[in-house]
XYZ file of C-alpha atoms in Angstrom:
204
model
C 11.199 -17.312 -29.046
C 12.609 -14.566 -27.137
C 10.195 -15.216 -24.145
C 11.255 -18.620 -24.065
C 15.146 -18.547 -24.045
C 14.674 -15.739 -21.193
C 12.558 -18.673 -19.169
C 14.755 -21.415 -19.693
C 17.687 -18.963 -18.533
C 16.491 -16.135 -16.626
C 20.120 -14.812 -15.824
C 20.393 -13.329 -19.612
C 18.673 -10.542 -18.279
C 21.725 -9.661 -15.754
C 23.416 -8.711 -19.023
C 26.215 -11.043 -20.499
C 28.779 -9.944 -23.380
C 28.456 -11.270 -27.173
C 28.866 -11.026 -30.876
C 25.913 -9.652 -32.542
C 24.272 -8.546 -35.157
C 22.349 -5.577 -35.055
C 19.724 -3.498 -37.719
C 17.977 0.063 -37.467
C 15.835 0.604 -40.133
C 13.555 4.070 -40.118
C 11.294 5.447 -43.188
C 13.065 8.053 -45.238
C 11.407 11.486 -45.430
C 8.702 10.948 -42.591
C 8.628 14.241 -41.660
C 7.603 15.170 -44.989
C 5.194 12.190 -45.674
C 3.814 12.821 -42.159
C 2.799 16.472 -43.251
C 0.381 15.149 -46.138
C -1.221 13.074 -43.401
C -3.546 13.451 -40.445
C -2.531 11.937 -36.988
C -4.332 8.964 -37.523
C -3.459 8.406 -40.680
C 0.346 9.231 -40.050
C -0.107 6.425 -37.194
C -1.896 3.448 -39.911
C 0.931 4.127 -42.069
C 3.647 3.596 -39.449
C 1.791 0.500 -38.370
C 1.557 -0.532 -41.633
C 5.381 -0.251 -42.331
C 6.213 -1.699 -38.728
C 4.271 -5.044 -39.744
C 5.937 -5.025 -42.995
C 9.145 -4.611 -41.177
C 8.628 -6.791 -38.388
C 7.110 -9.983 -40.428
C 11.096 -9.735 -42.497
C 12.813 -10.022 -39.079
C 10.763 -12.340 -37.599
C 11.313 -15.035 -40.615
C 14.681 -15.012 -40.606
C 14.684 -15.342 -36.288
C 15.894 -12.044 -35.489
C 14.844 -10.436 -31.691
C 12.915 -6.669 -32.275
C 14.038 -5.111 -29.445
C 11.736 -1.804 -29.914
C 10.279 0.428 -32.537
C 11.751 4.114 -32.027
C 9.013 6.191 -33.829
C 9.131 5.835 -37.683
C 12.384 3.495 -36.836
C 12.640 -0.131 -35.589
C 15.703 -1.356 -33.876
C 16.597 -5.615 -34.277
C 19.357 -7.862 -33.791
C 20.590 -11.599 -33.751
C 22.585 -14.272 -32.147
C 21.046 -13.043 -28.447
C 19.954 -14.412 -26.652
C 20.108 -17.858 -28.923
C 23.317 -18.302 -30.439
C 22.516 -18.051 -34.401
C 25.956 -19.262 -36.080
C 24.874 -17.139 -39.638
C 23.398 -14.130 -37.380
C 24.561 -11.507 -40.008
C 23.580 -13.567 -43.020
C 20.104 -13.797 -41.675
C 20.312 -9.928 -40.936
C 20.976 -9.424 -44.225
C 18.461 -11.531 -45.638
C 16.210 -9.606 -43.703
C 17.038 -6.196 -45.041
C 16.602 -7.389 -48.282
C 13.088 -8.420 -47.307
C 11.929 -5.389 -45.744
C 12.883 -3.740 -48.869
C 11.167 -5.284 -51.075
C 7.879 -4.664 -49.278
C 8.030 -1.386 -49.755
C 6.469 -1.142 -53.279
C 3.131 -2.856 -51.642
C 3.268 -0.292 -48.943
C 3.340 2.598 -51.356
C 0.960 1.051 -54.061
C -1.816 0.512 -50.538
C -1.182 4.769 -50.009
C -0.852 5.871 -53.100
C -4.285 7.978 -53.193
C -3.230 9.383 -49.625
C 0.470 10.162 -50.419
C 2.594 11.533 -53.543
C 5.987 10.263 -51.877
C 7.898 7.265 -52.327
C 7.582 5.129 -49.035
C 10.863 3.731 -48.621
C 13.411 2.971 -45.465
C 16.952 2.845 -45.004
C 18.798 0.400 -43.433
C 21.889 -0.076 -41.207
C 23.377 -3.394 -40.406
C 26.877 -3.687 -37.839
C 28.287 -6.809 -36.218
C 30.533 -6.481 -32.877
C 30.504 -7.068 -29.107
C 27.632 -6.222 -27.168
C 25.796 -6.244 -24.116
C 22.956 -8.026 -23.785
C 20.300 -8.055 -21.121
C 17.638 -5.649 -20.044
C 18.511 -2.646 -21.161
C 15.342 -0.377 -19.998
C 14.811 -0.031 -16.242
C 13.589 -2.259 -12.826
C 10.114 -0.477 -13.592
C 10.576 -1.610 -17.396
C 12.207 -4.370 -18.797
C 13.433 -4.201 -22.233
C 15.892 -7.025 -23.819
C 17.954 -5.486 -25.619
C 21.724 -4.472 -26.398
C 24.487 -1.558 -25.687
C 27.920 -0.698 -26.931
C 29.453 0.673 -29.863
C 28.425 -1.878 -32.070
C 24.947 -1.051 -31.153
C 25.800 2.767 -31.678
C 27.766 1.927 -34.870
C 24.883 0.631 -36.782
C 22.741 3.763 -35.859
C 25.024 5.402 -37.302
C 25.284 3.230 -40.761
C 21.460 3.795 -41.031
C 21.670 7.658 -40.914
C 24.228 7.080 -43.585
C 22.088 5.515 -46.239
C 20.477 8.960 -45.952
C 23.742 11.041 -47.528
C 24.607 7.981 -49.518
C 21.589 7.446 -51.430
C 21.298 3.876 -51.176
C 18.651 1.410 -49.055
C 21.169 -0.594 -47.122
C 24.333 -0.293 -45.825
C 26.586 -2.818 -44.114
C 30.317 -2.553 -41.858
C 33.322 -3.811 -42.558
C 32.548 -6.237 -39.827
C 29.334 -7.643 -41.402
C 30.613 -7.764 -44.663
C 33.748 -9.943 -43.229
C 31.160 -12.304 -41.821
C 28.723 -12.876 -44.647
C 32.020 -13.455 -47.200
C 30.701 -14.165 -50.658
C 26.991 -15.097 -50.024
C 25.749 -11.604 -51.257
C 26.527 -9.332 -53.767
C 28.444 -6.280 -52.106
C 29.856 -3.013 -53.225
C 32.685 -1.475 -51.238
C 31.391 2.571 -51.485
C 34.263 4.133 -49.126
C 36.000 4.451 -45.168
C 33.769 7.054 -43.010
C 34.226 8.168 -39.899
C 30.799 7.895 -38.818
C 29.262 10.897 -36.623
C 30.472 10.310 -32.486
C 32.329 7.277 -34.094
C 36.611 7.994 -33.885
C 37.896 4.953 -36.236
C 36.830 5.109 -39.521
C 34.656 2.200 -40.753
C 34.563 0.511 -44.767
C 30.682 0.780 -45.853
C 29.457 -1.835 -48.301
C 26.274 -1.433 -50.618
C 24.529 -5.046 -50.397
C 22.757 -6.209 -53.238
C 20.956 -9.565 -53.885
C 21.878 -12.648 -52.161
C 24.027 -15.475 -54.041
C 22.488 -19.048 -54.586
């Protein structure tokens, strides 16, 4: 899909400013799930997680835009306009969630830990285009919504809970999920404080 937008319209790639929704996802605890593994085996089980991962944002028409170790990086409504980008983000995280118990059940002889991820979903202005170099493309996105969700995922970790969603993606999805308002935080690098919502299942 991505492939094809970029042919019909080649000038995305010179970068051009939007609304989006963007995810980070990474596994909690790798480092310590990584240490009751060999290399190869700590490489199957990313791969394994990444495919899990990647099959959730796929079937709800979000772009990957790379997978940063243990961590996969995501977004929607670029370079296709998607008018219910964050619903379908959040659809998504819900997905990739609930894959984890048949990840863990496949390495349960190998490992002793729980395999799960946290999630971080933000929606704001972006831009979009290649973001890697003349030598190597990447499509992808930068600005502070981009940084802004980073930061929500590394929240999930001192928060205890899978997903997290802004005050901005919470405004957009209104009442089609079930949310929790947990508090403001002024997110790490981040000045203005930002409402973080708990999302829970999605409403008929």
């Amino acid at each position: 899909d991505l492939a094809r937008e970029l042919q019909k319209n080649p000038k995305l790639l010179e970068g051009h400013e939007t609304e989006i929704t963007v995810l980070f996802s990474d596994i909690r605890g790798f480092s310590r799930i990584s240490e009751a593994l060999n290399p190869r085996e700590t490489c199957n089980l990313v791969a394994d997680v990444m495919e899990e991962l990647t099959s959730c944002i796929m079937a709800f028409e979000g772009v990957v835009v790379g997978y940063l170790g243990d961590g996969i990086m995501a977004m929607w409504n670029a370079p296709a306009p998607q008018s219910d980008h964050a619903i379908k983000a959040c659809k998504a995280a819900l997905a990739m969630v609930s894959k984890m118990p048949s990840i863990q059940d496949r390495w349960k002889n190998k490992i002793s830990m729980p395999v799960k991820v946290g999630i971080g979903i933000n929606t704001g202005n972006a831009l979009c285009g290649n973001i890697g170099s003349l030598r190597k493309f990447q499509y992808g996105a930068l600005g502070h919504a981009v940084n802004l969700a980073s930061r929500i995922e590394g929240a999930t970790k001192v928060m205890g809970v899978p997903i997290l969603i802004s005050g901005s993606t919470k405004k957009m999805i209104g009442q089609s999920f079930s949310t929790r308002r947990l508090r403001k935080v002024r997110a790490v690098g981040i000045n203005e404080p930002v409402d973080f919502y708990q999302i829970g299942s999605a409403h008929v």
